[in-house]
JSON list of C-alpha atoms in Angstrom, two decimals:
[
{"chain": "A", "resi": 1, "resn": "UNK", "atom": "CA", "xyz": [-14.18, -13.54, -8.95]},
{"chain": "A", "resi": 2, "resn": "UNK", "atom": "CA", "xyz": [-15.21, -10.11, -9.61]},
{"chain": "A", "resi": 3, "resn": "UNK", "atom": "CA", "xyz": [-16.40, -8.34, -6.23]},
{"chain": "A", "resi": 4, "resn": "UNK", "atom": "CA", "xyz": [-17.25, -4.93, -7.06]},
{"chain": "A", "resi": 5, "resn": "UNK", "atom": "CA", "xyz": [-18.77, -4.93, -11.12]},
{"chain": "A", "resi": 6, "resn": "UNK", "atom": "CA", "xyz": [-19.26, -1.77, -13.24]},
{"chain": "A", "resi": 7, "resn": "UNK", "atom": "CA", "xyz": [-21.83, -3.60, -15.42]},
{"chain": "A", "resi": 8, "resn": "UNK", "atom": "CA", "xyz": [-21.72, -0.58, -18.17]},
{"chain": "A", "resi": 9, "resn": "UNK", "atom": "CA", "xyz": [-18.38, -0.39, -19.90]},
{"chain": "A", "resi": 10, "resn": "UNK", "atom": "CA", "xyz": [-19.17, 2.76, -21.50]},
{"chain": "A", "resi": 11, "resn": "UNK", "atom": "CA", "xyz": [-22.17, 5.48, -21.08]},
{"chain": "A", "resi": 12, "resn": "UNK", "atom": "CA", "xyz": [-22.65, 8.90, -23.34]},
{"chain": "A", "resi": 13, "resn": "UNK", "atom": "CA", "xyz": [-24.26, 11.70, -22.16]},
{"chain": "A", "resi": 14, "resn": "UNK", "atom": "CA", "xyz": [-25.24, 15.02, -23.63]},
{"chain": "A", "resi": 15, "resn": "UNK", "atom": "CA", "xyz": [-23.45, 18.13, -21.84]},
{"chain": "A", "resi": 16, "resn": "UNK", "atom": "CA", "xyz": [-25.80, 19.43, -18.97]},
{"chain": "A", "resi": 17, "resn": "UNK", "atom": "CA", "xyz": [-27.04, 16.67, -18.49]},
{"chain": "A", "resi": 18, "resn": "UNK", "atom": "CA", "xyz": [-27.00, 14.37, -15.70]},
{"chain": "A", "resi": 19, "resn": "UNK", "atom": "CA", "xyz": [-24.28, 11.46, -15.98]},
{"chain": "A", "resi": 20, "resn": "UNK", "atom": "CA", "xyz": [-25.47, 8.33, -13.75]},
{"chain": "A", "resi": 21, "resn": "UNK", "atom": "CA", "xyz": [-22.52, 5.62, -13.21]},
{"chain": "A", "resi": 22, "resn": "UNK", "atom": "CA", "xyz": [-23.36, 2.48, -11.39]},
{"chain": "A", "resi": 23, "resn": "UNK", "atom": "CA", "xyz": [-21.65, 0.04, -9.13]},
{"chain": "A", "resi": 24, "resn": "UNK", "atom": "CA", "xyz": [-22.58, -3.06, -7.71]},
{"chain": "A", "resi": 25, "resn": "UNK", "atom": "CA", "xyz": [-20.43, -5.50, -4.98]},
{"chain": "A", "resi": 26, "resn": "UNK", "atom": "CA", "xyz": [-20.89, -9.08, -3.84]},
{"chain": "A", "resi": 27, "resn": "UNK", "atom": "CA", "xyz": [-18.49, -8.87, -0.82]},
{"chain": "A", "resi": 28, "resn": "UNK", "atom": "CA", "xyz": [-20.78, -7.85, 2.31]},
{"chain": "A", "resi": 29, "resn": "UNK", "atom": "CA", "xyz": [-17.20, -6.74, 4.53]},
{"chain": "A", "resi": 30, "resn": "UNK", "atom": "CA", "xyz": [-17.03, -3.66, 2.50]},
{"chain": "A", "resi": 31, "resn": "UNK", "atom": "CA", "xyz": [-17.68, -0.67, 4.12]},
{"chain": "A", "resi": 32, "resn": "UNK", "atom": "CA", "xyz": [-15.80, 2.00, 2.55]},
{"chain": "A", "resi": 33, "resn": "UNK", "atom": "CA", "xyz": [-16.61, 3.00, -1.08]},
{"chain": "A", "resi": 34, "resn": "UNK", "atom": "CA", "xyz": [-14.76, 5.23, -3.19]},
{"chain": "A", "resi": 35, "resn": "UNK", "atom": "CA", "xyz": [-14.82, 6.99, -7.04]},
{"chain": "A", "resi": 36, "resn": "UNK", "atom": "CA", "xyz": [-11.59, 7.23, -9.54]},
{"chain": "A", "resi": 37, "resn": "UNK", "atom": "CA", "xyz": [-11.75, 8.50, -12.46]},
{"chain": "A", "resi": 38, "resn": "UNK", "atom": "CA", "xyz": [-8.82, 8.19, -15.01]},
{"chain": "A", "resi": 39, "resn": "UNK", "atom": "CA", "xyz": [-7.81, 10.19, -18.13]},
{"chain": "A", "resi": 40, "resn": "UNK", "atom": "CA", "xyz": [-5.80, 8.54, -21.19]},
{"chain": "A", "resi": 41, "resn": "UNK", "atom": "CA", "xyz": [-1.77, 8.10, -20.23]},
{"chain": "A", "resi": 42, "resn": "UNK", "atom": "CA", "xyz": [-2.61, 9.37, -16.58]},
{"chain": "A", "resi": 43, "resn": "UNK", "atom": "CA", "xyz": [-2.86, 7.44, -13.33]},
{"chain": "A", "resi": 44, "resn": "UNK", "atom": "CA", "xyz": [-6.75, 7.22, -11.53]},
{"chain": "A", "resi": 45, "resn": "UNK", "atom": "CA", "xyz": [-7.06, 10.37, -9.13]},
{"chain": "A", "resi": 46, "resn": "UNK", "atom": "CA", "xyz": [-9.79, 10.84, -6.58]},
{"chain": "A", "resi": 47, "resn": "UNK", "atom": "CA", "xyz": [-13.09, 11.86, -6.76]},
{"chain": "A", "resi": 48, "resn": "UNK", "atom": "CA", "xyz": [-15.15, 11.03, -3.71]},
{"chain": "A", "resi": 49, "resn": "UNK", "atom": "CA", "xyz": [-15.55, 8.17, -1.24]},
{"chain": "A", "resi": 50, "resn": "UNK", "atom": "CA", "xyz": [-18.62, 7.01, 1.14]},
{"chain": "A", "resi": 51, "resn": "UNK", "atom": "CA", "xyz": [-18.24, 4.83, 4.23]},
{"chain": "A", "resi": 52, "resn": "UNK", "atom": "CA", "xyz": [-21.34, 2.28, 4.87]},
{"chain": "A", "resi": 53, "resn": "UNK", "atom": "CA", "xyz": [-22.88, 4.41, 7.63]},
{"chain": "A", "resi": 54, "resn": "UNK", "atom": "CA", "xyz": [-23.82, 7.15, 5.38]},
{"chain": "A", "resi": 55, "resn": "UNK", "atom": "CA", "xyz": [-26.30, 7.01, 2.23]},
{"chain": "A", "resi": 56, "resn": "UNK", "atom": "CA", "xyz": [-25.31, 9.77, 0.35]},
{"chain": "A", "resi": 57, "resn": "UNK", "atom": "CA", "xyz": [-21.96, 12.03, 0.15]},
{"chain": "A", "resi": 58, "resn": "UNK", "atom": "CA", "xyz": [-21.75, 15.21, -1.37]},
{"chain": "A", "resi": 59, "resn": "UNK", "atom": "CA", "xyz": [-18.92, 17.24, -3.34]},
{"chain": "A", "resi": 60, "resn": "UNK", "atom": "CA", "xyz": [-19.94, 19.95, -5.38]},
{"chain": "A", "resi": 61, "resn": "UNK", "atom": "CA", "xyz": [-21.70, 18.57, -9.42]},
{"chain": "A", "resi": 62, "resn": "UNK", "atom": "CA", "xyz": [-20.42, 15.00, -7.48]},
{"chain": "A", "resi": 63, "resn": "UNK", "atom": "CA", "xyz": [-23.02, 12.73, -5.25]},
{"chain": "A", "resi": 64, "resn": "UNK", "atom": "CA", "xyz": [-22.23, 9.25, -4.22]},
{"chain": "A", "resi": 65, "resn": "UNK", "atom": "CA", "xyz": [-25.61, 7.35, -3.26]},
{"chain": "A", "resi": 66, "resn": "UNK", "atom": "CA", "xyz": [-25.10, 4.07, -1.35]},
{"chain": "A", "resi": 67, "resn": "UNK", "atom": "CA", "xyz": [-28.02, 1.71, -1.02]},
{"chain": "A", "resi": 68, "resn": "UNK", "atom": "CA", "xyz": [-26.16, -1.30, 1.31]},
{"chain": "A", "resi": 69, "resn": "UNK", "atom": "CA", "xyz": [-29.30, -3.60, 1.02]},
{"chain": "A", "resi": 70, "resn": "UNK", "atom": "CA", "xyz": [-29.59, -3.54, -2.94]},
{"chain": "A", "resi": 71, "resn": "UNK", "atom": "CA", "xyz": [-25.19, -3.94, -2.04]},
{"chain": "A", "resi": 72, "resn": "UNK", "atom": "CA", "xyz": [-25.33, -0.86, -5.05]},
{"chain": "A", "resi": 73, "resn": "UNK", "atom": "CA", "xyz": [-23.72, 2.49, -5.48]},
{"chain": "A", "resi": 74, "resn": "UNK", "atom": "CA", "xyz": [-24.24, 5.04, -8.24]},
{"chain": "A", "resi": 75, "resn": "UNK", "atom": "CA", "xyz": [-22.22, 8.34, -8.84]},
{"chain": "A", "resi": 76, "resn": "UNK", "atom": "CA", "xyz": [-24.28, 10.91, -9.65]},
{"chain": "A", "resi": 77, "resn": "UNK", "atom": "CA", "xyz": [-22.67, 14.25, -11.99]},
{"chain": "A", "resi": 78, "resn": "UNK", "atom": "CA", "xyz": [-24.36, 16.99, -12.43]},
{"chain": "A", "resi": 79, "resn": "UNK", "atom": "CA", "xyz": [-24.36, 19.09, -14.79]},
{"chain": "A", "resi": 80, "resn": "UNK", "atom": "CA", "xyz": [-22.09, 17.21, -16.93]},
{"chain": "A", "resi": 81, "resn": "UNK", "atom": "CA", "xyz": [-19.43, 18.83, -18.61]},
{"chain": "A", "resi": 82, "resn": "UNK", "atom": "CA", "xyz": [-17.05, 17.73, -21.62]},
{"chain": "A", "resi": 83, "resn": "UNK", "atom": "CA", "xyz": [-14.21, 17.44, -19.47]},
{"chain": "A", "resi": 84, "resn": "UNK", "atom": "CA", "xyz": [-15.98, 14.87, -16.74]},
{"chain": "A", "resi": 85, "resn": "UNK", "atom": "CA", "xyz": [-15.10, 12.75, -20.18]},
{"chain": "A", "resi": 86, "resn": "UNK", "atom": "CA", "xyz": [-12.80, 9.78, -18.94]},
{"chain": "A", "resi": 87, "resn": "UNK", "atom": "CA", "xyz": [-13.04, 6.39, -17.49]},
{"chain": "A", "resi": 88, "resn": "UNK", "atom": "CA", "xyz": [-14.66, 6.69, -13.72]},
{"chain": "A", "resi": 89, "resn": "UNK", "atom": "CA", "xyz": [-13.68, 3.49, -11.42]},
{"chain": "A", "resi": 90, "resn": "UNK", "atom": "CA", "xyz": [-15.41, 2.02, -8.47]},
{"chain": "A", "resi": 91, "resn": "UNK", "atom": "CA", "xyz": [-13.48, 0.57, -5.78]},
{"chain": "A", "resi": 92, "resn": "UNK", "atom": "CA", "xyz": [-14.27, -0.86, -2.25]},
{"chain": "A", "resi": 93, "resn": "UNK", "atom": "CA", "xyz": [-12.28, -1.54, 1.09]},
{"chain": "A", "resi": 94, "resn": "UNK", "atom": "CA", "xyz": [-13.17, -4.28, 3.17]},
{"chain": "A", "resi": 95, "resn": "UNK", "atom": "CA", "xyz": [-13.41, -3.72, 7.14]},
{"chain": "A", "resi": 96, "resn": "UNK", "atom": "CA", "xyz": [-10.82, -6.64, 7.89]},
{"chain": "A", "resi": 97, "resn": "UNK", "atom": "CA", "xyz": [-8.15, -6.05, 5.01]},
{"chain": "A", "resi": 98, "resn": "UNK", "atom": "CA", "xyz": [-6.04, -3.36, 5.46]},
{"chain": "A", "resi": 99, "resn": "UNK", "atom": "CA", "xyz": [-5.38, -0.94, 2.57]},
{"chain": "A", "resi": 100, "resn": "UNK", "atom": "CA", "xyz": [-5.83, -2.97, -0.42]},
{"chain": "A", "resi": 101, "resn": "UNK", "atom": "CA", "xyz": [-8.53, -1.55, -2.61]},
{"chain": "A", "resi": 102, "resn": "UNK", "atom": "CA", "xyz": [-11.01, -3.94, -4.82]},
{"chain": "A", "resi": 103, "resn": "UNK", "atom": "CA", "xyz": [-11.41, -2.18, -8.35]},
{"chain": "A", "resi": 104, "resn": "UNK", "atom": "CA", "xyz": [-14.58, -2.59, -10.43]},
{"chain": "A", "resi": 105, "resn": "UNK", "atom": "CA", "xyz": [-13.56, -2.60, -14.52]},
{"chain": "A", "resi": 106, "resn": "UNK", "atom": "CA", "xyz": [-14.66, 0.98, -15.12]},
{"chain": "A", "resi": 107, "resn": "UNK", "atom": "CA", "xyz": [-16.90, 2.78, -17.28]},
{"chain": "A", "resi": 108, "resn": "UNK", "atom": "CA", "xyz": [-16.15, 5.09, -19.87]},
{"chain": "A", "resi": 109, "resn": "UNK", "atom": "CA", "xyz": [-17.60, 8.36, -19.70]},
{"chain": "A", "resi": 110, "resn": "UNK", "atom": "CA", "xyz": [-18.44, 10.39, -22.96]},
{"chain": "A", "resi": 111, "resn": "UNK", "atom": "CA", "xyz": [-19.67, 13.85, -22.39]},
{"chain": "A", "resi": 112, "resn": "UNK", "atom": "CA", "xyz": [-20.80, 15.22, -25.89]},
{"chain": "A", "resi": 113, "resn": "UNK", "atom": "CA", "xyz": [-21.04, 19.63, -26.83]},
{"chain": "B", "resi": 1, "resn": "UNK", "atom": "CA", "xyz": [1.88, 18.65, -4.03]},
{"chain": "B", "resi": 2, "resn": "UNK", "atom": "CA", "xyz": [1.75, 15.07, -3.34]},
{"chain": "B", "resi": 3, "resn": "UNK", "atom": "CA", "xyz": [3.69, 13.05, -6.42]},
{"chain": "B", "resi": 4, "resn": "UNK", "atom": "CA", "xyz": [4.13, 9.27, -7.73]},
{"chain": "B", "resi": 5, "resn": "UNK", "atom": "CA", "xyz": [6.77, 8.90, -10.44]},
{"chain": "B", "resi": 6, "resn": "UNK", "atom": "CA", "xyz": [7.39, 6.06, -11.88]},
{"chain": "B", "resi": 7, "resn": "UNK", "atom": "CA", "xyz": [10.16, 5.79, -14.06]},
{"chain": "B", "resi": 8, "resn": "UNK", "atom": "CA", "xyz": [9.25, 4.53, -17.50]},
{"chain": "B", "resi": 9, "resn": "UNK", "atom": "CA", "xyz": [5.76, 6.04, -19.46]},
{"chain": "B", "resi": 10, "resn": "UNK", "atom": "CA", "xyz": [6.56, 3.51, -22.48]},
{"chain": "B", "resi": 11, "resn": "UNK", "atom": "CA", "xyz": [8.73, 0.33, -22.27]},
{"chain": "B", "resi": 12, "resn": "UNK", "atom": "CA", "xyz": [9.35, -2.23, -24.44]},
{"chain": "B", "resi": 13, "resn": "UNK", "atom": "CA", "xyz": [10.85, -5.58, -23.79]},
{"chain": "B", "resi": 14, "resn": "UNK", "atom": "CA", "xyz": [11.40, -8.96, -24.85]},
{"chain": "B", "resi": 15, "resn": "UNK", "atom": "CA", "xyz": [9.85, -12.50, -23.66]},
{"chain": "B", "resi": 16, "resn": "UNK", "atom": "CA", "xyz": [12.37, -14.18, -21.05]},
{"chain": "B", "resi": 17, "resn": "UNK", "atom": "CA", "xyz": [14.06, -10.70, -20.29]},
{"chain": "B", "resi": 18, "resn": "UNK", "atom": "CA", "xyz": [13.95, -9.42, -16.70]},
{"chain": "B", "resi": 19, "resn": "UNK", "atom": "CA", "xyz": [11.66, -6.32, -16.22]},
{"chain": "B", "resi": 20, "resn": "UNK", "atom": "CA", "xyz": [12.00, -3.44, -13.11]},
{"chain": "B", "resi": 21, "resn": "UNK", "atom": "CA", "xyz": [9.65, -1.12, -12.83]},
{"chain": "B", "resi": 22, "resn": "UNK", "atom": "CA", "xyz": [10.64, 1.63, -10.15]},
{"chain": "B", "resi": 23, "resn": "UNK", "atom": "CA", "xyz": [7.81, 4.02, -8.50]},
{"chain": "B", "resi": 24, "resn": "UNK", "atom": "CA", "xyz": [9.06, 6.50, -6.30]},
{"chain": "B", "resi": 25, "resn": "UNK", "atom": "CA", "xyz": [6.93, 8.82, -4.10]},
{"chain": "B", "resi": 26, "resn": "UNK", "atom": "CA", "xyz": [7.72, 12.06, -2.18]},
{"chain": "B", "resi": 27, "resn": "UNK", "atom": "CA", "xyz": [4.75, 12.50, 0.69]},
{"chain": "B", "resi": 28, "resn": "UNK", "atom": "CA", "xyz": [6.31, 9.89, 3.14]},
{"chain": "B", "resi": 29, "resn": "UNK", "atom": "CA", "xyz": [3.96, 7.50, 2.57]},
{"chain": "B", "resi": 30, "resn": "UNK", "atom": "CA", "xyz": [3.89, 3.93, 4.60]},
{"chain": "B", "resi": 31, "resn": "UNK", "atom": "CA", "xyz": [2.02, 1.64, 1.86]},
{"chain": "B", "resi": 32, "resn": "UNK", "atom": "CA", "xyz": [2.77, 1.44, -1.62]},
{"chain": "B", "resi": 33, "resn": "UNK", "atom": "CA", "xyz": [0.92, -0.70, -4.27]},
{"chain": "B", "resi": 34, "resn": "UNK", "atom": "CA", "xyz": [1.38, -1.93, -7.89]},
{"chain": "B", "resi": 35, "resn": "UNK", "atom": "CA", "xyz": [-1.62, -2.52, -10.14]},
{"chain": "B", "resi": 36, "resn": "UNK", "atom": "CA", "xyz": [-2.02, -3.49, -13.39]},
{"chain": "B", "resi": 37, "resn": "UNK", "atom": "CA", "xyz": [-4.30, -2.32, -15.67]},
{"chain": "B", "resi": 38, "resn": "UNK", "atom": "CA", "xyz": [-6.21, -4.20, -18.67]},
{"chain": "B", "resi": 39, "resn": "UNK", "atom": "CA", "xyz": [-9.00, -3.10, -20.96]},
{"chain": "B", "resi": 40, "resn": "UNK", "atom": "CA", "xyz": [-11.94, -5.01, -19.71]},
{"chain": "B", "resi": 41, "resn": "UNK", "atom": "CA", "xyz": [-10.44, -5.82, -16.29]},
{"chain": "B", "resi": 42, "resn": "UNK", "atom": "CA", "xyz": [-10.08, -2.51, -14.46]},
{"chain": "B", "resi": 43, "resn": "UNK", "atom": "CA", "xyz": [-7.14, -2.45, -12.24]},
{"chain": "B", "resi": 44, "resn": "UNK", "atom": "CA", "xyz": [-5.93, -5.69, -10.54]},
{"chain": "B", "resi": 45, "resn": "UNK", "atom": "CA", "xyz": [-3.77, -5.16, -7.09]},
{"chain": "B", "resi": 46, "resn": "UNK", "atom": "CA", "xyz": [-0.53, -7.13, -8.06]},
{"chain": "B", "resi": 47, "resn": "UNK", "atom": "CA", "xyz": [1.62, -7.21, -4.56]},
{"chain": "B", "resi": 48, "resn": "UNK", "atom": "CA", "xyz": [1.52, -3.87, -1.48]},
{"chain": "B", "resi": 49, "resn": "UNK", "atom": "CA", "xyz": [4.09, -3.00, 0.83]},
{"chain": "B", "resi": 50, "resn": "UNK", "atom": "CA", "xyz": [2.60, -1.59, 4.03]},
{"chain": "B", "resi": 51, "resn": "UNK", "atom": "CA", "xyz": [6.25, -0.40, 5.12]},
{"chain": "B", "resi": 52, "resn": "UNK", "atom": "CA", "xyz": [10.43, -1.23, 4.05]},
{"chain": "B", "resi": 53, "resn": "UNK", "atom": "CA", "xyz": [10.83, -4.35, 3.67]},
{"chain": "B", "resi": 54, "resn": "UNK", "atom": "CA", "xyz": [7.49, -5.81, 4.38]},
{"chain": "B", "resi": 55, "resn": "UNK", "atom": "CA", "xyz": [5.22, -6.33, 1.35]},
{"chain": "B", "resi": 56, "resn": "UNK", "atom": "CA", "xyz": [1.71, -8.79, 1.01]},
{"chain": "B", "resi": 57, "resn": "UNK", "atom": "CA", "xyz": [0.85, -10.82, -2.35]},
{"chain": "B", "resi": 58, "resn": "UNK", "atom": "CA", "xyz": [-2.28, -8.90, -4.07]},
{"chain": "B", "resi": 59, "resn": "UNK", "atom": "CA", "xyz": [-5.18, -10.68, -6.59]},
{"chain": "B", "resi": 60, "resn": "UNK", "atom": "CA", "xyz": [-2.12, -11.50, -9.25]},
{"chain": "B", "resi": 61, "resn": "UNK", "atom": "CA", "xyz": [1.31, -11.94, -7.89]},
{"chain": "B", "resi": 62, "resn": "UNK", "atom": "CA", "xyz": [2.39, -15.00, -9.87]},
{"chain": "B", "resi": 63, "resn": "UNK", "atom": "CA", "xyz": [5.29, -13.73, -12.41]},
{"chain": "B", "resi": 64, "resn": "UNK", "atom": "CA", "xyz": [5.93, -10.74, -10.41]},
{"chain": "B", "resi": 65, "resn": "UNK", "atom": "CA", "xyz": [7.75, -10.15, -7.27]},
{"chain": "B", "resi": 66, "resn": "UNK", "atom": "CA", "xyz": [8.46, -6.65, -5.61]},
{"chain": "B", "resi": 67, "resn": "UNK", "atom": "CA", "xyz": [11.03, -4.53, -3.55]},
{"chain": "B", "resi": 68, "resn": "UNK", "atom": "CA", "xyz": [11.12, -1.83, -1.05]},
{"chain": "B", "resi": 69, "resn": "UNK", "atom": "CA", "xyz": [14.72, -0.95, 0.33]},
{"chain": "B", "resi": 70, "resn": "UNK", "atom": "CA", "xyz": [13.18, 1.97, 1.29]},
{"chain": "B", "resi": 71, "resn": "UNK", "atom": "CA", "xyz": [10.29, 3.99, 2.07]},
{"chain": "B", "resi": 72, "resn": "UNK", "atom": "CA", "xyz": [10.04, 6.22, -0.80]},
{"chain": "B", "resi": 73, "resn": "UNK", "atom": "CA", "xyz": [11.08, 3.70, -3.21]},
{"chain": "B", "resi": 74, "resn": "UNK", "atom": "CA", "xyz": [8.19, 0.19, -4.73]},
{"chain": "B", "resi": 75, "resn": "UNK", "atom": "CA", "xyz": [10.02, -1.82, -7.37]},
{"chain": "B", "resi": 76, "resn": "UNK", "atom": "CA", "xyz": [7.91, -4.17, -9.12]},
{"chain": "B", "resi": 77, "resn": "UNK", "atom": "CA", "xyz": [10.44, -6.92, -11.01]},
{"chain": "B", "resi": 78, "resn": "UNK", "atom": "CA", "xyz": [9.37, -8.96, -13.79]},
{"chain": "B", "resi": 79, "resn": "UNK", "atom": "CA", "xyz": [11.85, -12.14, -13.57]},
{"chain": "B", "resi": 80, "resn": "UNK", "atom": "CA", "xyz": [11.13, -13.59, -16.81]},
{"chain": "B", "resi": 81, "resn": "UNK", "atom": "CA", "xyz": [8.39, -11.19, -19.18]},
{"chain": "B", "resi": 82, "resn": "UNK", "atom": "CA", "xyz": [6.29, -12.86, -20.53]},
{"chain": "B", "resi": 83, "resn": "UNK", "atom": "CA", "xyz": [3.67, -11.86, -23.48]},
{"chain": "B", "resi": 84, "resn": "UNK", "atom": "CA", "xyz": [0.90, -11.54, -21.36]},
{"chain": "B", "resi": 85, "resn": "UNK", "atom": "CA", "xyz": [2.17, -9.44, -18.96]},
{"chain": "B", "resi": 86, "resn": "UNK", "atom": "CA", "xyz": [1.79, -6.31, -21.53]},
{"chain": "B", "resi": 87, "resn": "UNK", "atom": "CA", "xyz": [-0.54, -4.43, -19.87]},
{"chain": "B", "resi": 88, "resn": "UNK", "atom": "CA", "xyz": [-0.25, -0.96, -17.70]},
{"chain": "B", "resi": 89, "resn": "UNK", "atom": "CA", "xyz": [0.96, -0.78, -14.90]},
{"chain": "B", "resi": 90, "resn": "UNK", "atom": "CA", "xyz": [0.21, 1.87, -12.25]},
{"chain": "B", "resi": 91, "resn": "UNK", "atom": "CA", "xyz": [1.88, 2.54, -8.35]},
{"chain": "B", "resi": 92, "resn": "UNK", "atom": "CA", "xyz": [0.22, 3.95, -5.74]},
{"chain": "B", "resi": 93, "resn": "UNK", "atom": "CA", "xyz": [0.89, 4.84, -2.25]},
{"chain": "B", "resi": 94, "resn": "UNK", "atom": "CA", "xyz": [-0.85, 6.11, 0.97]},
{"chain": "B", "resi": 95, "resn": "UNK", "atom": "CA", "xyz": [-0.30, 7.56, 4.52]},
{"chain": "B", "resi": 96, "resn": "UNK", "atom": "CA", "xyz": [-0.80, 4.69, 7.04]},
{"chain": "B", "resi": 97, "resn": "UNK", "atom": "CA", "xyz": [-2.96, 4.84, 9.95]},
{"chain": "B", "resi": 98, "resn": "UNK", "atom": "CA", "xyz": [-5.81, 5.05, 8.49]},
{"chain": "B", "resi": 99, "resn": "UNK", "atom": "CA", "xyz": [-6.76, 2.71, 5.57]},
{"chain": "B", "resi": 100, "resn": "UNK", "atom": "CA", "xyz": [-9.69, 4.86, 4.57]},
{"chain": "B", "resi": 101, "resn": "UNK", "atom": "CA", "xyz": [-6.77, 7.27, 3.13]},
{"chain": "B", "resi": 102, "resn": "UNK", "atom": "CA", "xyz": [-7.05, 7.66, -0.52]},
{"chain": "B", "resi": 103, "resn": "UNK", "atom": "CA", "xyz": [-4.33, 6.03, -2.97]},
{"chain": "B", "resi": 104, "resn": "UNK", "atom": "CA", "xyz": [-2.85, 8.46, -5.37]},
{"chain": "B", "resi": 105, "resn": "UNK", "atom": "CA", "xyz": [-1.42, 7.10, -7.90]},
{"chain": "B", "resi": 106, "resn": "UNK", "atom": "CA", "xyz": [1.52, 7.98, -10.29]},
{"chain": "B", "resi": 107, "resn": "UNK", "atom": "CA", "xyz": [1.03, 7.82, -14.28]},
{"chain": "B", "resi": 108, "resn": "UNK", "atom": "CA", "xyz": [1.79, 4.22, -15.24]},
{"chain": "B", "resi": 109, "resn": "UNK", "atom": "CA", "xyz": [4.15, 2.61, -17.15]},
{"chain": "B", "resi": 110, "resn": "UNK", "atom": "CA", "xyz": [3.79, 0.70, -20.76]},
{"chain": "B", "resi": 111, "resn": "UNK", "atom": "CA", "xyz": [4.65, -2.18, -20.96]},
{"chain": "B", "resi": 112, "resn": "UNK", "atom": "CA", "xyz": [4.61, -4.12, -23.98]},
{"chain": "B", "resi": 113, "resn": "UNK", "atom": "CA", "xyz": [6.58, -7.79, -23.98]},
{"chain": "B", "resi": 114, "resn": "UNK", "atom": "CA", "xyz": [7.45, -9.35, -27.44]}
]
């Protein structure tokens, strides 16, 4: 069963724009949150993480916002730029599991001139 | 500048053949990790090694089993390819000590079984 969902398989956005990507999780032992994003025929590289005792993390047009009683987290990129254009991943680490990430499906970014 | 190889980009093989896919990283990394990656599933942890010789099952293990002789070095071996183990597959490793540490992952391999 899916623990952390990225219910929007693809979003568009107009350049300059803010880009809003969502992320919702079931499993209530994760408290470290973090963003990949992937281009075509390259592996996921990353963008910015957020442990559970923090609501908000900060790097530069990036924001992570983590709301633990809604269990939802949205990355936040602004101003968005044709080259934010890829496939953004959420994952999650549980407290009690070691190293092995949780993945959400992605969502495919489109940044349009 | 940290770097994951792995050795194939594209590979194609056929059904009943045995597969290895070889990642090799060069920061001195403790825990390695193969994923696979399908459209509509996001990346699924297949089996991690958290140091030589040691390695845990992940979400999909079945049809796959894995190798580390040593530390730089994650094979992932297909016994028998099937069909529906064409998907990407990526390997990813991390400093130990910390499992907060970001993965960084190489470029993925290919594969396509016929």
């Amino acid at each position: 069963d899916q623990q952390v969902k990225q219910n929007s398989p693809s979003l568009s956005v107009q350049e300059g724009r803010i880009s809003i990507l969502n992320c919702d999780y079931t499993n209530s032992m994760f408290d470290y949150f973090l963003w990949y994003k992937k281009y075509p025929a390259e592996g996921p590289t990353f963008l910015i993480s957020i442990s559970s005792i923090k609501d908000k993390n900060e790097d530069g047009r990036f924001t992570v916002f983590l709301n633990k009683s809604a269990k939802h987290l949205s990355l936040h990129i602004v101003p968005s730029q044709p080259g934010d254009s890829a496939v953004y991943f959420c994952a999650a680490l549980p407290s009690n599991s070691g190293y092995a990430l949780n993945f959400g499906k992605g969502t495919s970014l489109l940044v349009t001139p | 500048d940290v770097k994951v190889t792995q050795s194939s980009r594209y590979l194609v093989k056929r059904t009943g053949e045995k597969v290895f896919l070889e990642c090799v990283q060069d920061m001195d990394h403790e825990n390695m990790f193969w994923y696979r990656q399908d459209p509509g599933l996001g990346l699924r942890l297949i089996y991690f090694s958290y140091d030589v010789k040691m390695k845990e099952k992940g979400d999909i293990p079945e049809g796959y089993s894995v190798s580390r002789e040593k530390k730089e070095r994650f094979s992932l071996i297909l016994e028998s390819a099937s069909t529906n183990q064409t998907s990407m597959y990526l390997c990813a490793s991390s400093p130990s000590g910390n499992p907060y540490n970001e993965q960084f992952f190489g470029p993925g391999t290919r594969l396509t079984v016929l």
